[in-house]
Amino acid sequence: MKDKFYDYIQKLQDNITAKLEEVDGKAKFQQDIWERPEGGGGRTRVIENGNVFEKGGVNISKVYGELPKSMQQYFGVEDADFFACGLSLVIHPKSPMVPTVHANWRYFEMYNKNGDIVDQWFGGGQDLTPYYLFEEDAQHFHRTCKNACDAHNPEFYPTYKKRCDEYFWNAHRNEARGVGGLFFDYCKATETMNMEDWYNYVTEVGDSFLDAYIPIVTKRKEMEYTLEQRDWQEIRRGRYVEFNLVHDKGTLFGLRTNGRIESILMSLPPHVQWRYDHHPEKGSPEEQLIEVLQHPKNWV
Amino acid sequence: MKDKFYDYIQKLQDNITAKLEEVDGKAKFQQDIWERPEGGGGRTRVIENGNVFEKGGVNISKVYGELPKSMQQYFGVEDADFFACGLSLVIHPKSPMVPTVHANWRYFEMYNKNGDIVDQWFGGGQDLTPYYLFEEDAQHFHRTCKNACDAHNPEFYPTYKKRCDEYFWNAHRNEARGVGGLFFDYCKATETMNMEDWYNYVTEVGDSFLDAYIPIVTKRKEMEYTLEQRDWQEIRRGRYVEFNLVHDKGTLFGLRTNGRIESILMSLPPHVQWRYDHHPEKGSPEEQLIEVLQHPKNWV
């Protein structure tokens, strides 16, 4: 399973970066291969200063070896070996009319000292962070997520949509990071879903990513915008930074386990603003966005 | 003691904001009075878009009541009442030639259910974060800190200088946030220092702040700089954000104890950049700064 899934994310990284380059029409992904001294490594691909994409990364990694002390505590186990691989992406478009997107699909195995698998699971999801809210875009993104889920279990979409709203909650701001999507974790074998079934589900979600995001980019990328709208995007990107550095378990985990910093923090936006006590005008599109972020909606 | 120290920080806030407005020559501090539902409140003063200061806050607060659950765990006590007051400031100048400065002076009391003081201490410090390193500025700042300390105990400066380097260590970047200054905490009554002595020490440090910082601002504020130098400042400000949101106990504490978000996050810089895997040129002033941040120096 681990080899099969790692093959899958390698190909998915190729597909996604190729498509994003095509849509951008100017910038190319820069690739960095890195190694983890304790075992494994990754292939980081970053795009910057494109026509459409201002900064983004589509990274895969495969790490293994002894479970680090910090992870032992986290999982409540003692001496164990582990294997983890996954694809993580964050794309920050230049235009405030084009939403930021984040996605991650990952697989984890834990072994006892004889090398037997004692636990294994999938996790992941994808979520959208607009700066100006076009309801039809949020609906399209969620409908694509739902279609990928429904082929496997009709409960998946409502369950993982709700978990996404809960996970990407910027608690100190009392608002969601964006309009959500899917978030699932610890997807383990059950009576109705064996690991092969989970593989089929997770890869179907992975395969749906470009269908969920690219039509939105294509629709919005030529729209005009003002400097004030760009300012608003940069202020909202500040909230993205706050979530990732204060609340996001993946980021903090990476920072605490000596991960490759530049691959972890590629998620941070290129240009960001913080203003003191900034509030959009009553009734403005900016305020309407906040209203929805404070009260997550059902989009399909 | 609590009334005496609160009087002191009120006057110090007035002195500092008046002097900063004078040096800026354009922007004025905007004042917000806020109340804490559980007891106390604060007086936040923020300056934005000045000639010299792009964004900054000089805030005082006085909070009291039942010790919140999160603080009970932190201090390892059960039901208790508390009082805390302090002044916190962060100033982000517009020019990359003028360093950012941070300072904080605070006093804490803890009570049993009869209202007796069971513990009390002072804490605080001040530290400098340059974007271009002028050694004489770092020396001036540290010498001023040392002079304030030496009148009280010759051990204070070396001890609190070292603690400052340790506290403001951006561990995931393996570098200091800036060139340091002083950091002290849990300053409690001992055989040689009663609380009155600590009051005299902490207020002497507070009184030294303008002497430590303003001569540097005056010396550097008219210097010319390029857009590339401004970019470098914004990239370095990203490290400031990373420290404050990932490592700074004060910030995280505020976010977790339902503090006033806008007063806590006034510390974040106005315009910030993140670039993937950015490294300054070999031998450049930018690289020289990093070299010093990675290997904190003795300045006096």
Coordinates of C-alpha atoms in Angstrom, one line a residue:
Chain A
M1 CA 0.0 0.0 0.0
K2 CA 2.7 2.5 0.9
D3 CA 4.5 2.0 -2.5
K4 CA 1.2 2.1 -4.4
F5 CA 0.2 5.4 -2.7
Y6 CA 3.6 7.0 -3.1
D7 CA 3.5 6.1 -6.8
Y8 CA 0.1 7.8 -6.9
I9 CA 1.2 11.0 -5.3
Q10 CA 4.2 11.3 -7.5
K11 CA 2.0 11.1 -10.6
L12 CA -0.5 13.4 -9.0
Q13 CA 2.2 16.0 -8.3
D14 CA 3.2 15.8 -12.0
N15 CA -0.4 16.2 -13.2
I16 CA -1.1 19.1 -10.8
T17 CA 2.1 21.1 -11.5
A18 CA 1.7 20.6 -15.3
K19 CA -1.8 21.9 -15.2
L20 CA -1.0 24.8 -13.0
E21 CA 1.9 25.8 -15.3
E22 CA -0.4 25.6 -18.3
V23 CA -3.0 27.8 -16.6
D24 CA -0.4 30.3 -15.5
G25 CA 1.2 30.6 -18.9
K26 CA 4.4 32.2 -17.6
A27 CA 6.0 30.8 -14.4
K28 CA 7.4 27.3 -14.0
F29 CA 7.7 25.2 -10.9
Q30 CA 11.2 25.2 -9.4
Q31 CA 12.0 21.7 -8.0
D32 CA 14.1 20.9 -4.9
I33 CA 14.9 17.4 -3.9
W34 CA 15.7 17.1 -0.2
E35 CA 16.7 14.3 2.1
R36 CA 15.8 13.7 5.7
P37 CA 18.9 12.5 7.7
E38 CA 16.8 10.0 9.7
G39 CA 15.2 8.5 6.6
G40 CA 13.4 9.6 3.5
G41 CA 13.0 13.0 2.0
G42 CA 10.9 14.9 -0.5
R43 CA 10.4 16.6 -3.8
T44 CA 9.3 20.3 -3.3
R45 CA 8.0 22.2 -6.3
V46 CA 7.4 25.9 -5.9
I47 CA 6.0 28.5 -8.3
E48 CA 6.5 32.2 -7.9
N49 CA 5.7 35.4 -9.7
G50 CA 3.5 33.9 -12.4
N51 CA 0.8 35.6 -14.4
V52 CA -1.9 34.0 -12.3
F53 CA -0.1 32.4 -9.3
E54 CA 1.9 34.7 -7.1
K55 CA 3.3 31.9 -4.9
G56 CA 2.5 28.3 -4.4
G57 CA 4.0 24.9 -3.6
V58 CA 3.0 21.4 -4.6
N59 CA 5.2 19.1 -2.4
I60 CA 5.5 15.4 -1.9
S61 CA 7.5 13.7 0.9
K62 CA 8.1 10.2 2.1
V63 CA 9.6 10.0 5.6
Y64 CA 10.3 6.9 7.7
G65 CA 12.4 5.5 10.5
E66 CA 12.1 5.6 14.3
L67 CA 9.1 7.5 15.4
P68 CA 10.4 10.8 16.8
K69 CA 9.9 11.4 20.5
S70 CA 7.4 14.3 19.9
M71 CA 5.3 11.9 17.7
Q72 CA 5.5 9.1 20.3
Q73 CA 3.8 11.5 22.8
Y74 CA 1.3 12.7 20.2
F75 CA 0.2 9.1 19.3
G76 CA 0.6 7.7 22.8
V77 CA 3.0 5.0 21.8
E78 CA 6.5 4.1 22.9
D79 CA 9.4 2.8 20.7
A80 CA 7.9 2.3 17.2
D81 CA 8.9 2.7 13.6
F82 CA 6.8 4.7 11.1
F83 CA 6.3 5.5 7.5
A84 CA 4.5 8.6 6.2
C85 CA 4.0 10.0 2.8
G86 CA 1.8 12.6 1.3
L87 CA 1.2 15.5 -1.1
S88 CA 0.6 19.0 0.3
L89 CA -0.2 22.0 -1.8
V90 CA -1.0 25.7 -1.2
I91 CA -1.6 28.1 -4.1
H92 CA -1.8 31.8 -3.6
P93 CA -3.0 33.6 -6.8
K94 CA -2.1 37.1 -7.6
S95 CA -5.6 38.4 -8.1
P96 CA -7.9 38.8 -5.1
M97 CA -10.7 37.5 -7.3
V98 CA -9.1 34.1 -7.5
P99 CA -9.3 32.1 -4.2
T100 CA -6.3 30.5 -2.5
V101 CA -6.5 26.7 -2.3
H102 CA -5.0 24.1 0.0
A103 CA -5.0 20.3 -0.3
N104 CA -3.2 17.4 1.3
W105 CA -3.5 13.6 1.0
R106 CA -1.4 11.4 3.1
Y107 CA -0.8 7.9 4.3
F108 CA 0.7 6.7 7.6
E109 CA 2.0 3.3 8.8
M110 CA 3.3 2.4 12.2
Y111 CA 5.4 -0.7 13.0
N112 CA 6.4 -2.7 16.1
K113 CA 10.0 -3.6 16.6
N114 CA 9.6 -6.8 14.5
G115 CA 8.6 -4.6 11.5
D116 CA 4.9 -5.7 11.6
I117 CA 2.3 -3.0 10.7
V118 CA 0.4 -2.3 13.9
D119 CA -1.5 0.7 12.6
Q120 CA -2.2 2.4 9.2
W121 CA -4.4 5.1 8.0
F122 CA -5.1 7.8 5.4
G123 CA -5.9 11.4 5.9
G124 CA -6.3 14.6 3.9
G125 CA -8.7 17.0 2.3
Q126 CA -8.9 20.2 0.2
D127 CA -10.3 23.6 1.1
L128 CA -10.9 27.0 -0.6
T129 CA -10.1 30.5 0.8
P130 CA -11.7 33.3 -1.3
Y131 CA -11.0 37.0 -0.8
Y132 CA -14.2 37.9 -2.6
L133 CA -17.0 35.4 -2.3
F134 CA -18.6 34.2 -5.5
E135 CA -21.2 31.8 -4.2
E136 CA -21.2 29.8 -7.5
D137 CA -17.4 29.1 -7.0
A138 CA -17.9 27.8 -3.5
Q139 CA -20.8 25.7 -4.7
H140 CA -18.8 24.3 -7.6
F141 CA -15.9 23.4 -5.3
H142 CA -18.1 21.7 -2.7
R143 CA -20.2 19.9 -5.4
T144 CA -17.0 18.4 -6.8
C145 CA -15.9 17.3 -3.3
K146 CA -19.3 15.8 -2.8
N147 CA -19.3 13.9 -6.0
A148 CA -15.9 12.4 -5.2
C149 CA -17.3 11.4 -1.8
D150 CA -20.7 10.1 -2.8
A151 CA -19.4 7.2 -4.9
H152 CA -17.9 5.8 -1.7
N153 CA -20.3 6.6 1.1
P154 CA -23.1 9.2 1.3
E155 CA -22.1 10.1 4.8
F156 CA -18.6 11.1 3.8
Y157 CA -19.3 14.5 2.3
P158 CA -21.5 15.9 5.2
T159 CA -19.1 14.4 7.8
Y160 CA -15.9 15.6 6.2
K161 CA -17.3 19.0 5.2
K162 CA -18.2 19.6 8.8
R163 CA -14.8 18.5 10.0
C164 CA -13.2 20.8 7.6
D165 CA -15.2 23.8 9.0
E166 CA -14.1 22.7 12.5
Y167 CA -10.5 22.2 11.7
F168 CA -9.9 25.4 9.7
W169 CA -11.4 27.5 12.5
N170 CA -9.3 30.5 13.3
A171 CA -10.5 30.4 17.0
H172 CA -8.9 33.7 18.1
R173 CA -10.7 35.5 15.3
N174 CA -13.9 33.6 15.6
E175 CA -14.1 32.9 11.9
A176 CA -13.3 30.1 9.4
R177 CA -10.1 30.4 7.4
G178 CA -12.1 30.0 4.2
V179 CA -15.3 28.4 2.8
G180 CA -14.0 24.9 3.6
G181 CA -14.2 21.7 1.6
L182 CA -13.2 18.3 3.0
F183 CA -11.0 17.2 5.9
F184 CA -10.6 13.6 7.0
D185 CA -8.0 11.8 9.2
Y186 CA -7.3 8.5 10.8
C187 CA -9.2 6.7 8.0
K188 CA -8.5 3.1 9.1
A189 CA -9.9 -0.3 8.1
T190 CA -13.4 -1.0 9.3
E191 CA -16.0 -3.7 8.5
T192 CA -17.2 -1.7 5.6
M193 CA -14.0 0.0 4.4
N194 CA -10.8 -1.9 4.1
M195 CA -7.5 -0.1 3.3
E196 CA -8.0 -0.7 -0.4
D197 CA -11.4 1.0 -0.2
W198 CA -9.8 4.0 1.6
Y199 CA -7.1 4.1 -1.1
N200 CA -9.8 4.3 -3.8
Y201 CA -11.6 7.0 -1.8
V202 CA -8.6 9.2 -1.1
T203 CA -7.3 8.9 -4.7
E204 CA -10.7 9.8 -6.0
V205 CA -10.6 13.0 -3.9
G206 CA -7.0 13.6 -5.1
D207 CA -8.1 13.2 -8.7
S208 CA -11.0 15.6 -8.2
F209 CA -8.7 18.5 -7.1
L210 CA -8.0 20.0 -10.5
D211 CA -11.7 19.7 -11.4
A212 CA -12.6 21.5 -8.2
Y213 CA -10.2 24.3 -8.5
I214 CA -9.1 25.0 -12.1
P215 CA -12.6 26.1 -13.5
I216 CA -12.7 28.7 -10.7
V217 CA -9.3 30.0 -11.6
T218 CA -10.1 30.1 -15.4
K219 CA -13.4 32.0 -14.6
R220 CA -11.8 34.6 -12.4
K221 CA -8.3 35.2 -13.5
E222 CA -9.0 37.9 -16.1
M223 CA -11.3 39.9 -13.8
E224 CA -10.1 43.5 -13.1
Y225 CA -9.5 44.6 -9.5
T226 CA -8.5 47.7 -7.7
L227 CA -5.6 48.4 -5.3
E228 CA -8.0 48.5 -2.5
Q229 CA -9.2 45.0 -3.3
R230 CA -5.6 43.9 -3.4
D231 CA -5.1 45.4 0.0
W232 CA -8.0 43.5 1.3
Q233 CA -6.5 40.3 -0.1
E234 CA -3.3 41.0 1.7
I235 CA -5.1 41.7 5.0
R236 CA -7.0 38.5 4.7
R237 CA -3.8 36.6 3.9
G238 CA -2.7 37.8 7.3
R239 CA -5.5 35.6 8.8
Y240 CA -4.2 32.7 6.7
V241 CA -0.7 33.2 8.3
E242 CA -2.3 33.4 11.7
F243 CA -4.2 30.1 11.2
N244 CA -1.1 28.3 9.8
L245 CA 1.3 29.5 12.5
V246 CA -1.0 29.5 15.5
H247 CA -3.5 26.6 14.9
D248 CA -2.5 24.3 12.1
K249 CA -1.4 21.0 13.5
G250 CA 0.5 20.0 10.4
T251 CA 2.6 23.2 10.4
L252 CA 3.4 23.1 14.1
F253 CA 4.2 19.4 13.9
G254 CA 6.6 20.0 11.1
L255 CA 8.3 22.8 12.9
R256 CA 8.6 20.8 16.1
T257 CA 9.9 17.6 14.4
N258 CA 12.7 19.2 12.5
G259 CA 11.0 19.1 9.1
R260 CA 12.3 20.9 6.1
I261 CA 11.4 24.5 7.1
E262 CA 11.2 25.9 3.6
S263 CA 8.9 23.1 2.4
I264 CA 6.6 23.5 5.4
L265 CA 6.4 27.3 5.3
M266 CA 5.9 27.5 1.5
S267 CA 2.3 27.7 2.6
L268 CA 2.8 31.3 3.7
P269 CA 1.5 34.0 1.3
P270 CA 4.0 36.2 -0.6
H271 CA 2.7 39.7 0.4
V272 CA 0.8 40.2 3.6
Q273 CA -0.6 43.1 5.6
W274 CA -1.7 43.6 9.2
R275 CA -3.6 46.8 10.0
Y276 CA -4.8 47.7 13.5
D277 CA -8.4 46.9 14.1
H278 CA -9.4 46.8 10.5
H279 CA -13.1 46.4 9.7
P280 CA -14.7 46.5 6.2
E281 CA -17.5 48.9 5.5
K282 CA -21.0 47.8 6.4
G283 CA -22.7 46.0 3.6
S284 CA -19.6 45.8 1.5
P285 CA -18.5 42.6 -0.3
E286 CA -15.6 42.4 2.2
E287 CA -18.1 42.4 5.1
Q288 CA -20.2 39.8 3.4
L289 CA -17.2 37.5 3.1
I290 CA -16.6 37.8 6.9
E291 CA -20.3 37.1 7.6
V292 CA -20.0 33.8 5.8
L293 CA -16.7 32.9 7.4
Q294 CA -18.2 33.5 10.8
H295 CA -21.2 31.3 10.0
P296 CA -20.1 28.4 7.7
K297 CA -22.8 27.5 5.2
N298 CA -23.9 24.4 3.4
W299 CA -23.0 24.9 -0.2
V300 CA -24.7 21.9 -1.9
Chain B
M1 CA 2.7 48.1 45.0
K2 CA 0.1 47.3 42.3
D3 CA -1.3 50.8 42.4
K4 CA 2.1 52.4 42.4
F5 CA 3.3 50.3 39.4
Y6 CA 0.1 51.0 37.5
D7 CA 0.5 54.7 38.1
Y8 CA 4.1 54.4 36.8
I9 CA 3.1 52.6 33.5
Q10 CA 0.3 55.1 32.9
K11 CA 2.8 57.9 33.0
L12 CA 5.4 56.0 31.1
Q13 CA 2.9 55.3 28.3
D14 CA 2.2 59.1 28.2
N15 CA 5.9 59.9 28.0
I16 CA 6.7 57.3 25.4
T17 CA 3.8 58.1 23.1
A18 CA 4.5 61.8 23.4
K19 CA 8.1 61.4 22.4
L20 CA 7.4 59.0 19.5
E21 CA 4.8 61.5 18.1
E22 CA 7.4 64.2 18.4
V23 CA 10.0 62.2 16.5
D24 CA 7.5 61.1 13.9
G25 CA 6.3 64.6 13.2
K26 CA 3.2 63.5 11.4
A27 CA 1.2 60.6 12.8
K28 CA -0.7 60.6 16.2
F29 CA -1.5 57.7 18.4
Q30 CA -5.1 56.5 18.2
Q31 CA -6.4 55.5 21.7
D32 CA -8.8 52.7 22.4
I33 CA -10.0 52.0 26.0
W34 CA -11.2 48.5 26.4
E35 CA -12.7 46.5 29.3
R36 CA -12.2 42.9 30.2
P37 CA -15.6 41.3 31.1
E38 CA -14.0 39.3 34.0
G39 CA -12.3 42.3 35.5
G40 CA -10.0 45.1 34.4
G41 CA -9.2 46.4 30.9
G42 CA -6.6 48.5 29.1
R43 CA -5.6 51.6 27.2
T44 CA -4.3 50.7 23.7
R45 CA -2.5 53.4 21.7
V46 CA -1.6 52.7 18.1
I47 CA 0.3 54.8 15.6
E48 CA 0.1 54.0 11.8
N49 CA 1.4 55.5 8.6
G50 CA 3.7 58.1 10.1
N51 CA 6.7 59.8 8.6
V52 CA 9.0 57.5 10.6
F53 CA 6.8 54.9 12.2
E54 CA 4.8 52.7 9.9
K55 CA 2.9 50.8 12.6
G56 CA 3.3 50.5 16.3
G57 CA 1.5 50.2 19.6
V58 CA 2.2 51.3 23.2
N59 CA -0.4 49.5 25.3
I60 CA -1.1 49.3 29.0
S61 CA -3.5 46.9 30.7
K62 CA -4.6 46.0 34.2
V63 CA -6.5 42.7 34.5
Y64 CA -7.7 40.9 37.6
G65 CA -10.2 38.4 39.0
E66 CA -10.2 34.6 39.2
L67 CA -7.2 33.1 37.7
P68 CA -8.3 31.5 34.4
K69 CA -8.2 27.7 34.0
S70 CA -5.4 28.0 31.4
M71 CA -3.3 30.1 33.8
Q72 CA -4.0 27.7 36.7
Q73 CA -2.4 24.9 34.8
Y74 CA 0.5 27.2 33.6
F75 CA 1.3 28.2 37.2
G76 CA 0.5 24.9 38.8
V77 CA -2.1 26.3 41.2
E78 CA -5.8 25.7 41.8
D79 CA -8.5 28.3 42.6
A80 CA -6.7 31.6 43.0
D81 CA -7.3 35.2 42.2
F82 CA -4.8 37.3 40.4
F83 CA -3.8 40.9 39.4
A84 CA -1.6 41.7 36.5
C85 CA -0.7 45.0 34.9
G86 CA 1.9 46.0 32.3
L87 CA 3.0 48.1 29.4
S88 CA 3.8 46.4 26.1
L89 CA 5.2 48.2 23.0
V90 CA 6.3 47.2 19.6
I91 CA 7.3 49.9 17.0
H92 CA 7.8 49.1 13.3
P93 CA 9.5 52.0 11.5
K94 CA 9.0 52.5 7.8
S95 CA 12.7 52.7 6.9
P96 CA 14.7 49.4 6.9
M97 CA 17.6 51.5 8.3
V98 CA 15.6 52.1 11.6
P99 CA 15.3 49.0 13.8
T100 CA 12.1 47.6 15.2
V101 CA 11.9 47.7 19.0
H102 CA 9.9 45.8 21.5
A103 CA 9.6 46.4 25.3
N104 CA 7.4 45.1 28.1
W105 CA 7.3 45.8 31.9
R106 CA 4.8 43.9 34.0
Y107 CA 3.8 43.1 37.6
F108 CA 1.8 40.1 38.8
E109 CA 0.1 39.3 42.1
M110 CA -1.6 36.1 43.1
Y111 CA -4.0 35.7 46.0
N112 CA -5.5 33.0 48.1
K113 CA -9.3 32.9 48.6
N114 CA -8.9 35.1 51.7
G115 CA -7.4 37.8 49.5
D116 CA -3.9 37.5 50.9
I117 CA -1.0 38.0 48.5
V118 CA 0.6 34.5 48.1
D119 CA 3.0 35.4 45.3
Q120 CA 4.1 38.5 43.5
W121 CA 6.7 39.3 40.9
F122 CA 7.9 41.7 38.2
G123 CA 9.0 40.8 34.6
G124 CA 9.9 42.5 31.4
G125 CA 12.7 43.7 29.1
Q126 CA 13.4 45.5 25.9
D127 CA 15.0 44.3 22.7
L128 CA 16.1 45.6 19.3
T129 CA 15.5 44.0 15.8
P130 CA 17.5 45.7 13.1
Y131 CA 17.2 45.0 9.4
Y132 CA 20.6 46.4 8.6
L133 CA 23.1 46.1 11.4
F134 CA 24.9 49.2 12.6
E135 CA 27.1 47.9 15.3
E136 CA 27.2 51.2 17.1
D137 CA 23.4 51.1 17.4
A138 CA 23.4 47.7 19.0
Q139 CA 26.2 48.9 21.3
H140 CA 24.3 52.0 22.3
F141 CA 21.2 50.0 23.0
H142 CA 23.0 47.5 25.1
R143 CA 25.1 50.0 26.9
T144 CA 21.9 51.9 27.9
C145 CA 20.4 48.6 29.2
K146 CA 23.6 47.8 31.1
N147 CA 23.7 51.2 32.7
A148 CA 20.2 50.8 34.0
C149 CA 21.1 47.4 35.3
D150 CA 24.4 48.1 36.9
A151 CA 23.0 50.6 39.4
H152 CA 21.1 47.6 41.0
N153 CA 23.3 44.6 40.6
P154 CA 26.3 44.0 38.3
E155 CA 25.0 40.5 37.6
F156 CA 21.7 41.7 36.1
Y157 CA 23.0 42.9 32.7
P158 CA 24.9 39.7 31.8
T159 CA 22.2 37.4 33.2
Y160 CA 19.2 39.2 31.5
K161 CA 21.1 39.8 28.3
K162 CA 21.7 36.1 28.0
R163 CA 18.0 35.3 28.8
C164 CA 17.0 37.7 26.2
D165 CA 19.1 35.9 23.5
E166 CA 17.6 32.6 24.7
Y167 CA 14.0 33.8 24.8
F168 CA 13.9 35.6 21.5
W169 CA 15.4 32.6 19.7
N170 CA 13.5 31.6 16.5
A171 CA 14.2 27.9 17.0
H172 CA 12.8 26.7 13.7
R173 CA 15.1 29.2 11.9
N174 CA 18.0 28.7 14.1
E175 CA 18.5 32.4 14.6
A176 CA 17.7 35.2 17.1
R177 CA 14.8 37.5 16.3
G178 CA 17.1 40.5 16.7
V179 CA 20.2 41.7 18.6
G180 CA 18.6 41.3 22.0
G181 CA 18.7 43.5 25.0
L182 CA 17.2 42.5 28.4
F183 CA 14.6 39.9 29.4
F184 CA 13.7 39.1 33.0
D185 CA 10.8 37.3 34.7
Y186 CA 9.6 36.0 38.1
C187 CA 11.6 38.8 39.8
K188 CA 10.5 37.9 43.4
A189 CA 11.6 39.2 46.8
T190 CA 14.9 37.7 48.0
E191 CA 17.3 38.4 50.9
T192 CA 19.1 41.1 48.8
M193 CA 16.1 42.4 46.7
N194 CA 12.8 43.2 48.2
M195 CA 9.8 44.1 46.0
E196 CA 10.6 47.8 46.5
D197 CA 14.1 47.1 45.1
W198 CA 12.6 45.3 42.1
Y199 CA 10.2 48.2 41.5
N200 CA 13.2 50.5 41.5
Y201 CA 15.0 48.3 39.1
V202 CA 12.1 47.7 36.7
T203 CA 11.2 51.4 36.6
E204 CA 14.8 52.3 35.9
V205 CA 14.8 50.0 32.9
G206 CA 11.5 51.5 31.8
D207 CA 12.9 55.0 32.2
S208 CA 15.9 54.0 30.0
F209 CA 13.8 52.9 27.1
L210 CA 13.6 56.3 25.3
D211 CA 17.3 56.8 25.9
A212 CA 18.1 53.4 24.4
Y213 CA 15.9 53.7 21.3
I214 CA 15.3 57.4 20.2
P215 CA 19.0 58.3 19.5
I216 CA 19.1 55.3 17.0
V217 CA 15.9 56.5 15.3
T218 CA 17.1 60.1 15.1
K219 CA 20.4 58.9 13.6
R220 CA 18.9 56.6 11.0
K221 CA 15.6 58.0 10.0
E222 CA 16.8 60.3 7.2
M223 CA 19.0 57.6 5.6
E224 CA 18.1 56.8 2.0
Y225 CA 17.2 53.2 1.1
T226 CA 16.4 51.2 -2.0
L227 CA 13.3 49.1 -2.9
E228 CA 15.5 46.0 -2.5
Q229 CA 16.4 47.1 1.0
R230 CA 12.7 47.6 1.8
D231 CA 12.0 44.1 0.4
W232 CA 14.6 42.7 2.7
Q233 CA 13.0 44.5 5.7
E234 CA 9.6 42.9 4.7
I235 CA 11.1 39.5 4.4
R236 CA 12.8 39.9 7.8
R237 CA 9.5 41.1 9.3
G238 CA 8.2 37.6 8.2
R239 CA 10.6 36.1 10.8
Y240 CA 9.2 38.6 13.3
V241 CA 5.7 37.3 12.6
E242 CA 6.9 33.7 12.8
F243 CA 8.5 34.3 16.2
N244 CA 5.5 36.1 17.7
L245 CA 2.9 33.5 16.4
V246 CA 4.9 30.3 16.9
H247 CA 7.1 30.9 19.9
D248 CA 6.2 34.0 21.9
K249 CA 4.6 32.9 25.2
G250 CA 3.0 36.3 25.7
T251 CA 1.2 36.3 22.4
L252 CA 0.1 32.7 22.6
F253 CA -1.0 33.2 26.2
G254 CA -3.1 36.2 25.2
L255 CA -4.7 34.3 22.3
R256 CA -5.6 31.3 24.6
T257 CA -6.9 33.4 27.5
N258 CA -9.4 35.4 25.4
G259 CA -7.3 38.6 25.6
R260 CA -8.2 41.6 23.3
I261 CA -7.0 40.3 20.0
E262 CA -6.3 43.6 18.3
S263 CA -4.1 44.7 21.3
I264 CA -2.2 41.5 21.3
L265 CA -1.6 41.4 17.5
M266 CA -0.7 45.1 17.2
S267 CA 2.8 43.6 17.4
L268 CA 2.5 42.3 13.9
P269 CA 4.2 44.4 11.2
P270 CA 2.2 46.3 8.6
H271 CA 3.7 44.9 5.3
V272 CA 5.4 41.5 5.3
Q273 CA 6.8 39.2 2.6
W274 CA 7.5 35.5 2.4
R275 CA 9.7 34.2 -0.4
Y276 CA 10.5 30.6 -0.9
D277 CA 14.0 29.7 0.3
H278 CA 15.3 33.2 0.2
H279 CA 19.1 33.7 0.9
P280 CA 21.0 37.0 0.8
E281 CA 24.1 37.3 -1.4
K282 CA 27.4 36.1 0.1
G283 CA 29.2 38.8 1.9
S284 CA 26.3 41.3 1.6
P285 CA 25.1 43.4 4.6
E286 CA 22.0 41.2 4.6
E287 CA 24.1 38.1 5.1
Q288 CA 26.1 39.8 7.8
L289 CA 23.0 40.5 9.8
I290 CA 22.0 36.8 9.6
E291 CA 25.5 35.8 10.7
V292 CA 25.1 37.9 13.9
L293 CA 21.6 36.6 14.5
Q294 CA 22.8 33.1 14.3
H295 CA 25.6 33.8 16.7
P296 CA 24.5 36.3 19.4
K297 CA 27.3 38.7 20.3
N298 CA 28.3 40.6 23.4
W299 CA 27.8 44.2 22.6
V300 CA 29.4 45.9 25.6

